[in-house]
Coordinates of C-alpha atoms in Angstrom, one line a residue:
M1 CA 20.4 11.6 73.7
N2 CA 23.5 13.6 72.6
L3 CA 25.1 10.5 71.3
T4 CA 22.1 9.8 69.1
I5 CA 22.1 13.3 67.6
L6 CA 25.8 13.0 66.9
A7 CA 25.4 9.6 65.2
V8 CA 22.6 11.1 62.9
I9 CA 24.8 14.1 62.0
L10 CA 27.7 11.8 61.2
A11 CA 25.6 9.5 59.0
F12 CA 24.3 12.6 57.1
V13 CA 27.8 13.8 56.5
I14 CA 29.0 10.4 55.2
V15 CA 26.0 10.1 52.8
A16 CA 26.6 13.6 51.5
A17 CA 30.2 12.8 50.9
L18 CA 29.4 9.7 49.0
I19 CA 26.9 11.5 46.8
F20 CA 29.6 14.2 46.0
I21 CA 32.1 11.5 45.1
I22 CA 29.6 9.7 42.8
I23 CA 28.6 12.9 41.0
K24 CA 32.3 13.9 40.6
K25 CA 33.0 10.4 39.2
I26 CA 30.1 10.6 36.7
S27 CA 31.3 14.0 35.7
N28 CA 34.8 12.8 35.3
D29 CA 33.7 9.7 33.4
G30 CA 31.7 11.9 31.0
S31 CA 34.6 14.2 30.4
A32 CA 36.8 11.2 30.0
S33 CA 34.4 9.8 27.5
D34 CA 34.4 13.1 25.5
N35 CA 38.1 13.3 25.7
T36 CA 38.4 9.7 24.5
K37 CA 36.1 10.5 21.5
N38 CA 38.1 13.6 20.7
K39 CA 41.3 11.7 21.1
D40 CA 40.0 8.9 18.9
R41 CA 38.8 11.4 16.2
N42 CA 42.1 13.3 16.3
S43 CA 44.0 10.0 16.2
I44 CA 42.1 8.9 13.1
I45 CA 42.6 12.1 11.3
K46 CA 46.3 12.3 12.3
Y47 CA 47.0 8.7 11.4
A48 CA 45.1 8.9 8.1
N49 CA 46.8 12.1 7.0
K50 CA 50.2 10.7 7.9
R51 CA 49.6 7.6 5.7
L52 CA 48.2 9.8 2.9
E53 CA 51.4 11.9 3.0
Q54 CA 53.4 8.7 2.4
N55 CA 50.9 7.4 -0.1
P56 CA 48.1 9.6 -1.5
K57 CA 46.3 6.5 -2.8
D58 CA 46.2 4.7 0.6
T59 CA 42.7 3.2 0.3
Q60 CA 42.4 2.3 4.0
A61 CA 43.3 5.8 5.1
I62 CA 40.7 7.3 2.8
I63 CA 38.1 4.9 4.0
E64 CA 38.7 5.8 7.6
L65 CA 38.5 9.5 7.0
A66 CA 35.4 9.1 4.8
N67 CA 33.6 7.0 7.4
L68 CA 34.5 9.5 10.1
Y69 CA 33.1 12.5 8.2
Y70 CA 30.0 10.4 7.2
S71 CA 29.4 9.5 10.9
E72 CA 29.7 13.2 11.8
E73 CA 27.2 14.0 8.9
T74 CA 29.8 16.2 7.3
Y75 CA 28.5 15.0 4.0
D76 CA 30.4 17.4 1.7
K77 CA 33.7 16.0 2.9
S78 CA 32.5 12.4 2.9
L79 CA 31.2 12.8 -0.6
H80 CA 34.5 13.9 -1.9
L81 CA 36.4 11.0 -0.2
F82 CA 34.0 8.3 -1.2
K83 CA 34.2 9.6 -4.8
L84 CA 37.9 9.1 -4.7
L85 CA 37.4 5.5 -3.7
L86 CA 34.8 4.9 -6.5
D87 CA 37.1 6.4 -9.1
K88 CA 40.0 4.2 -8.0
P89 CA 38.4 1.0 -6.5
E90 CA 41.7 -1.0 -6.2
G91 CA 42.3 -2.0 -2.7
T92 CA 38.6 -2.2 -1.6
S93 CA 37.0 -5.6 -1.0
Q94 CA 33.6 -6.5 -2.6
A95 CA 31.9 -6.0 0.8
N96 CA 33.5 -2.6 1.2
E97 CA 32.5 -1.6 -2.4
V98 CA 28.8 -1.9 -1.7
D99 CA 29.2 0.1 1.5
I100 CA 31.2 2.8 -0.3
I101 CA 28.7 3.1 -3.1
Y102 CA 25.8 3.4 -0.6
K103 CA 27.5 6.0 1.6
Y104 CA 28.6 8.0 -1.5
A105 CA 24.9 7.9 -2.6
I106 CA 23.7 9.1 0.7
S107 CA 26.3 11.8 0.9
A108 CA 25.2 13.0 -2.6
L109 CA 21.5 12.9 -1.4
K110 CA 22.3 14.9 1.7
T111 CA 24.1 17.5 -0.3
G112 CA 21.3 17.9 -2.8
K113 CA 22.7 15.9 -5.7
I114 CA 19.5 13.9 -6.2
D115 CA 20.3 12.4 -9.7
E116 CA 23.7 11.4 -8.6
A117 CA 22.4 9.8 -5.5
Y118 CA 19.7 7.9 -7.4
K119 CA 22.2 6.6 -9.9
Y120 CA 24.5 5.1 -7.3
L121 CA 21.7 3.8 -5.1
D122 CA 20.4 1.9 -8.1
Y123 CA 24.0 0.7 -8.7
A124 CA 24.3 -0.4 -5.1
K125 CA 21.0 -2.3 -5.4
R126 CA 22.3 -4.2 -8.4
K127 CA 25.3 -5.2 -6.4
N128 CA 23.2 -6.2 -3.4
K129 CA 19.4 -6.0 -3.4
D130 CA 19.1 -6.8 0.3
V131 CA 20.3 -3.6 1.8
F132 CA 17.5 -1.9 3.7
E133 CA 18.9 1.7 3.4
V134 CA 19.4 1.4 -0.3
N135 CA 15.8 0.3 -1.0
Y136 CA 14.4 2.8 1.4
N137 CA 16.3 5.8 0.0
L138 CA 15.5 4.8 -3.6
G139 CA 11.8 4.8 -2.5
V140 CA 12.1 8.2 -1.0
I141 CA 13.6 9.8 -4.1
D142 CA 11.0 8.1 -6.4
F143 CA 8.2 9.2 -4.0
D144 CA 9.4 12.8 -4.1
K145 CA 9.3 12.6 -7.9
K146 CA 5.8 11.2 -7.7
S147 CA 6.9 8.0 -9.4
Y148 CA 4.7 6.1 -7.1
D149 CA 4.8 2.6 -8.7
K150 CA 8.6 2.5 -8.6
A151 CA 8.7 4.0 -5.1
L152 CA 6.2 1.4 -3.9
S153 CA 8.4 -1.4 -5.2
S154 CA 11.4 -0.1 -3.3
F155 CA 9.5 0.4 -0.1
I156 CA 8.0 -3.1 -0.2
A157 CA 11.5 -4.5 -0.6
A158 CA 12.6 -2.3 2.4
K159 CA 9.7 -3.6 4.4
N160 CA 10.6 -7.2 3.7
L161 CA 14.0 -6.5 5.2
L162 CA 12.7 -4.4 8.2
P163 CA 9.0 -5.1 8.7
D164 CA 8.4 -2.7 11.6
H165 CA 10.2 0.4 10.3
A166 CA 7.5 3.1 10.8
A167 CA 8.7 5.5 8.1
T168 CA 8.6 2.7 5.5
L169 CA 5.1 1.7 6.4
Q170 CA 4.0 5.4 6.3
Y171 CA 5.3 5.8 2.8
I172 CA 3.6 2.6 1.6
G173 CA 0.4 3.8 3.2
K174 CA 0.6 7.2 1.5
I175 CA 1.4 5.7 -1.9
L176 CA -1.6 3.3 -1.7
F177 CA -3.8 6.2 -0.7
Y178 CA -2.6 8.3 -3.6
L179 CA -3.2 5.4 -5.9
G180 CA -6.8 5.1 -4.7
K181 CA -6.2 1.8 -2.9
F182 CA -7.8 3.0 0.3
K183 CA -8.5 -0.3 2.2
E184 CA -4.9 -1.4 1.7
A185 CA -3.7 2.1 2.7
V186 CA -5.6 1.9 6.0
E187 CA -3.7 -1.2 7.1
Y188 CA -0.3 0.3 6.6
L189 CA -1.2 3.8 7.9
R190 CA -2.8 2.3 11.0
K191 CA 0.2 0.0 11.8
S192 CA 2.7 2.8 11.2
F193 CA 0.8 5.1 13.6
E194 CA 0.7 2.3 16.2
I195 CA 4.5 2.0 16.0
A196 CA 5.2 5.7 16.0
P197 CA 2.1 7.6 17.4
G198 CA 2.0 11.3 17.3
D199 CA 2.4 12.0 13.5
K200 CA -0.6 14.2 12.8
E201 CA -0.1 14.0 9.0
I202 CA -0.4 10.2 9.0
L203 CA -3.4 10.4 11.3
Y204 CA -5.1 12.8 9.0
I205 CA -4.4 10.7 5.9
L206 CA -5.6 7.6 7.8
G207 CA -8.9 9.5 8.5
Q208 CA -9.2 10.2 4.8
A209 CA -8.5 6.5 3.9
Y210 CA -11.1 5.4 6.4
N211 CA -13.6 7.8 4.8
E212 CA -12.8 6.7 1.3
S213 CA -13.1 3.0 2.1
S214 CA -16.6 3.4 3.5
Q215 CA -15.4 3.3 7.2
V216 CA -16.9 6.8 7.7
E217 CA -17.4 6.5 11.5
N218 CA -13.7 5.7 12.0
G219 CA -12.7 8.6 9.7
Y220 CA -15.0 11.0 11.6
K221 CA -13.5 10.1 15.0
I222 CA -10.1 11.0 13.7
F223 CA -11.3 14.3 12.0
N224 CA -13.2 15.2 15.2
H225 CA -10.1 14.6 17.3
L226 CA -7.9 16.7 14.9
R227 CA -10.3 19.7 14.7
V228 CA -8.3 21.6 17.4
D229 CA -4.9 20.9 16.0
P230 CA -3.2 24.1 14.8
V231 CA -2.0 22.5 11.5
Y232 CA -4.5 19.9 10.6
G233 CA -7.5 21.5 12.4
P234 CA -8.9 23.4 9.4
P235 CA -8.9 20.5 6.9
A236 CA -10.1 18.1 9.6
S237 CA -12.9 20.4 10.5
L238 CA -13.8 20.6 6.8
E239 CA -13.9 16.8 6.5
A240 CA -15.9 16.4 9.7
G241 CA -18.4 19.0 8.5
K242 CA -18.9 17.3 5.1
I243 CA -19.6 14.0 6.9
N244 CA -22.2 15.7 9.1
I245 CA -23.8 17.3 6.0
K246 CA -24.2 13.9 4.4
K247 CA -25.8 12.6 7.6
K248 CA -28.0 15.7 7.7
N249 CA -26.6 16.8 11.0
Y250 CA -26.6 20.4 9.9
L251 CA -26.1 22.1 13.3
K252 CA -23.1 19.9 13.9
A253 CA -21.7 20.6 10.4
V254 CA -22.0 24.4 11.1
E255 CA -20.1 23.9 14.4
D256 CA -17.3 22.0 12.5
M257 CA -16.9 24.7 9.8
E258 CA -17.0 27.5 12.2
L259 CA -14.4 25.8 14.4
G260 CA -12.2 25.3 11.3
L261 CA -12.5 29.0 10.4
R262 CA -11.4 30.1 13.9
H263 CA -7.9 28.8 13.4
K264 CA -5.3 31.6 13.1
E265 CA -3.4 30.0 10.2
I266 CA -5.4 28.4 7.4
D267 CA -4.5 27.4 3.9
P268 CA -6.4 29.8 1.6
K269 CA -7.9 27.0 -0.4
I270 CA -9.2 25.3 2.8
K271 CA -10.5 28.6 4.1
I272 CA -12.6 29.2 0.9
E273 CA -13.9 25.7 0.9
L274 CA -14.9 26.0 4.6
L275 CA -16.8 29.2 3.8
Y276 CA -18.4 27.5 0.8
Q277 CA -19.6 24.5 2.7
L278 CA -20.7 26.7 5.6
G279 CA -22.7 28.8 3.3
N280 CA -24.4 25.8 1.8
T281 CA -25.1 24.4 5.2
Y282 CA -26.7 27.7 6.3
I283 CA -29.0 27.3 3.2
L284 CA -30.0 23.9 4.4
E285 CA -30.8 25.5 7.8
N286 CA -32.9 28.2 6.1
K287 CA -30.4 30.9 7.3
I288 CA -30.3 32.7 3.9
N289 CA -28.8 35.9 5.1
S290 CA -25.9 34.1 6.8
A291 CA -25.3 32.1 3.6
I292 CA -25.2 35.3 1.5
K293 CA -22.6 36.9 3.9
N294 CA -20.4 33.8 3.4
F295 CA -20.8 34.0 -0.4
D296 CA -19.8 37.7 -0.2
I297 CA -16.6 36.8 1.7
I298 CA -15.8 34.1 -0.9
Q299 CA -16.2 36.5 -3.8
S300 CA -13.9 39.0 -2.1
L301 CA -11.2 36.2 -2.0
S302 CA -12.0 34.4 -5.2
P303 CA -14.6 36.0 -7.4
N304 CA -15.2 33.0 -9.7
Y305 CA -15.1 30.2 -7.1
K306 CA -17.4 27.3 -8.1
D307 CA -21.0 28.3 -8.4
V308 CA -20.9 31.1 -5.7
Q309 CA -22.0 33.8 -8.1
I310 CA -25.1 31.8 -9.1
L311 CA -25.8 30.8 -5.5
K312 CA -25.5 34.4 -4.3
A313 CA -27.9 35.7 -7.0
K314 CA -30.4 33.0 -6.5
Y315 CA -30.5 33.3 -2.7
S316 CA -30.4 37.0 -2.7
E317 CA -33.6 36.8 -4.8
L318 CA -34.9 34.2 -2.3
A319 CA -34.3 36.6 0.6
S320 CA -36.4 39.3 -1.2
N321 CA -39.1 37.0 -2.5
K322 CA -41.2 35.5 0.3
N323 CA -43.2 33.1 -1.9
L324 CA -40.1 31.7 -3.7
K325 CA -38.5 31.1 -0.3
T326 CA -41.6 29.3 0.8
Y327 CA -41.6 27.3 -2.4
L328 CA -38.1 26.0 -2.0
M329 CA -37.3 26.0 1.7
S330 CA -40.3 26.2 4.0
P331 CA -41.8 23.2 5.8
T332 CA -44.0 20.9 3.7
S333 CA -47.2 22.3 5.2
E334 CA -46.4 25.9 4.1
F335 CA -45.3 24.6 0.7
L336 CA -48.6 22.8 0.3
N337 CA -50.6 25.9 1.1
L338 CA -48.7 27.9 -1.5
C339 CA -49.2 25.2 -4.1
K340 CA -53.0 25.3 -3.4
R341 CA -53.0 29.1 -4.0
V342 CA -51.0 28.8 -7.2
T343 CA -53.1 26.0 -8.8
P344 CA -56.1 28.2 -9.7
L345 CA -53.9 30.9 -11.2
L346 CA -53.1 28.5 -14.1
Y347 CA -56.8 28.6 -15.0
P348 CA -57.7 32.2 -14.5
N349 CA -61.1 32.0 -16.3
A350 CA -62.3 28.7 -14.8
Q351 CA -63.4 27.3 -11.5
V352 CA -60.7 25.0 -10.0
K353 CA -61.7 22.4 -7.4
I354 CA -58.8 20.5 -5.8
T355 CA -59.7 16.9 -5.2
D356 CA -56.4 15.3 -4.2
I357 CA -53.0 16.3 -2.9
T358 CA -50.0 13.9 -2.6
A359 CA -46.6 14.9 -1.2
T360 CA -43.6 12.8 -2.0
K361 CA -41.2 13.3 0.9
N362 CA -40.1 17.0 0.6
D363 CA -39.3 16.7 -3.0
Y364 CA -42.5 17.5 -4.9
V365 CA -46.3 17.7 -4.5
D366 CA -48.9 16.4 -7.0
I367 CA -52.3 18.1 -7.0
I368 CA -55.3 16.8 -8.9
A369 CA -58.1 19.3 -9.6
E370 CA -61.4 19.4 -11.5
V371 CA -61.5 22.4 -13.9
T372 CA -64.8 23.8 -15.0
S373 CA -65.5 26.7 -17.4
N374 CA -68.2 27.7 -19.9
Q375 CA -66.1 25.9 -22.6
M376 CA -65.0 22.7 -20.9
E377 CA -64.9 20.4 -18.0
D378 CA -61.6 18.5 -17.4
I379 CA -59.3 17.0 -14.9
A380 CA -55.8 18.6 -14.5
L381 CA -52.7 17.3 -12.8
F382 CA -50.1 19.7 -11.3
R383 CA -46.7 18.7 -10.2
F384 CA -44.7 21.2 -8.1
I385 CA -41.0 20.3 -7.8
R386 CA -38.9 21.9 -5.1
S387 CA -35.7 22.2 -7.0
T388 CA -33.4 24.7 -8.7
T389 CA -31.6 22.1 -10.8
A390 CA -32.5 20.8 -14.2
V391 CA -35.5 18.4 -14.3
G392 CA -35.0 15.4 -16.6
D393 CA -37.4 13.3 -18.7
I394 CA -37.7 10.6 -16.1
V395 CA -39.7 12.9 -13.8
L396 CA -41.9 13.8 -16.8
R397 CA -42.4 10.2 -17.8
D398 CA -43.7 9.4 -14.3
L399 CA -46.0 12.4 -14.5
Y400 CA -47.3 11.3 -17.9
F401 CA -48.2 7.8 -16.7
K402 CA -49.9 9.2 -13.6
S403 CA -51.9 11.6 -15.8
K404 CA -53.2 8.5 -17.7
D405 CA -54.1 6.8 -14.4
V406 CA -56.1 9.8 -13.2
R407 CA -57.5 10.6 -16.7
A408 CA -56.1 14.1 -16.7
G409 CA -56.6 16.0 -19.9
Q410 CA -53.9 18.5 -19.1
S411 CA -50.8 18.3 -16.9
F412 CA -48.4 21.0 -15.6
C413 CA -44.9 20.5 -14.2
L414 CA -43.5 23.5 -12.2
T415 CA -40.0 24.0 -11.0
A416 CA -37.8 26.8 -9.8
G417 CA -35.0 25.3 -11.9
T418 CA -34.9 24.4 -15.5
F419 CA -35.8 21.5 -17.8
S420 CA -33.3 19.4 -19.6
E421 CA -33.2 19.1 -23.4
T422 CA -34.6 15.5 -23.2
A423 CA -37.4 16.7 -20.9
S424 CA -38.4 19.4 -23.4
K425 CA -38.4 16.9 -26.3
F426 CA -40.5 14.4 -24.3
V427 CA -43.4 16.9 -23.9
E428 CA -43.5 18.0 -27.5
A429 CA -46.3 15.7 -28.6
R430 CA -48.0 15.4 -25.1
T431 CA -50.4 17.6 -23.1
I432 CA -47.8 18.6 -20.5
D433 CA -46.9 22.2 -19.9
L434 CA -43.5 23.1 -18.5
I435 CA -43.2 26.1 -16.2
S436 CA -39.8 27.0 -14.9
G437 CA -37.6 29.8 -13.6
K438 CA -38.9 33.3 -14.5
Q439 CA -42.3 32.0 -15.5
L440 CA -42.7 30.4 -12.0
M441 CA -41.5 33.7 -10.4
T442 CA -44.3 35.6 -12.3
I443 CA -46.9 33.2 -11.0
L444 CA -45.5 33.3 -7.5
S445 CA -45.7 37.1 -7.6
K446 CA -49.4 36.9 -8.5
A447 CA -49.9 34.5 -5.6
A448 CA -48.2 37.1 -3.4
K449 CA -50.7 39.8 -4.4
G450 CA -53.5 37.5 -3.2
D451 CA -51.9 37.1 0.3

C-alpha cells in the first residue's frame, strides 16, 4: 500500500517537472523569437545605414529600410524613402517599380495625402492593372469622394482578382444600393455578410435593400432583429414601424417607434421622424391626445418639421369637436348616424326622407333622399367623404354619373378637406354643391346642437 502511494507521488512530481520544462521552453522560444525579430530589425537598419554612408544613392539599402518602415506601419518614414526611389528610379527593376509606386501611394494615403495617393495608385494601375490592392484602394478613395461609378469599376476589378474579399463585396453592395440598383445590391451585401458576419451597418443596409426591392418580409426580419442594437436600433425601429404602418399593424408600429425612442443615443433627425411617425400612428389608432403630445415635442425640437403645425391645429380642433372627430375617425356605424343627422340640415325648410344609404369601405358614404317642400319635390344625392386632403374631379365625375342614374335633381359633396381647382371647375355648370372645411364645421356644429 505504501509503495503504491509512493509511486503515485513520484509520477505526479515527474509530470509537474515536465510541464514546467515545457512552459519554460515556450517562454524562452517566444523570447528568442522576439529577440530574433529585434536582431533582424536592428541588423537591417545597421546594414542599410552603413551602405548609405558609403553610397547615399544605394537603391537596395533604401528599399530595405522603406519596406521595414512600411511593414511596421511607420508610414511617414516609408513615404519619404519610397519618394526617394521614385525620384531616382535607377537601380530598381520593373517588378520593384510597381511595388514601390503602390507602397508609396499607400504611405501617402495613410498619412492623409489623398490626392497624391490617388495619383500614384492610378499610375500603378497603368503599369499593372492586375494588382488587387491598387484597384481596391482606388475604389476606396473614389467611394469617399462619392464618385460611385468610378469606384464601382475599381471594386469590380478588385473582386475579379479576389472574389471573396468581404470588404470589396461590401463596397460594391453599398454603391449599388446608393445607385438605386437594389436587387443587385442584395446579392453583394448578403454574400459579404455571410463571409464576415457581425457588421451591423451592412446588415442594416441589406434590410433597406430588401425593402426597396419588394422583399419586405426579409427586410422586416432584419429591422426587427436590429431594434435593440444601440447604434442601429433607432433607425431599424423606424423602418420596422413604417412597414407595420403599411400593413395596418398599428399596435405593432407603435411598439416599434416607442422602442426606438427608448434608446439613449439617437440621431436627432431619426428621433424627430420616430416622433412624427408615432404621432401619425396614434391618429390611426384614434389616440388624438397622444398624437398632439408628440407633435408638441416635435415643434419644440424643429418648429417647421413637415406638416406638424397643420396636423397639430387640425387634430387639436378634432379633440375639441366631437362631431368632427366622429366624421373623420369613428367606426362606420357612428359615421353613418352622423351623416343621417346632417342630411336634413341641408334642406332646413323641407321634409327629407332618406331612401338609400351606401358605404364604400370606410372612405365615403352616399345617401339618397326624397326632398319635399311647398315649392318642390325632388331627389337629392349626398356624398360624405372622410378625408382632410384635396378632393379631385374624378370623385365628382363619379358622383355626377351616379346622380344621373338615381335621377337626382341636386347633389352635394361634403369633405373635411378641400377641393382641387379641377374639381371646382367641373361643377361650375352642374347641379353639384361643394361643402368643405369651415362650411362643414358649421353644419357639424348645428348637428351637435341637435344631439
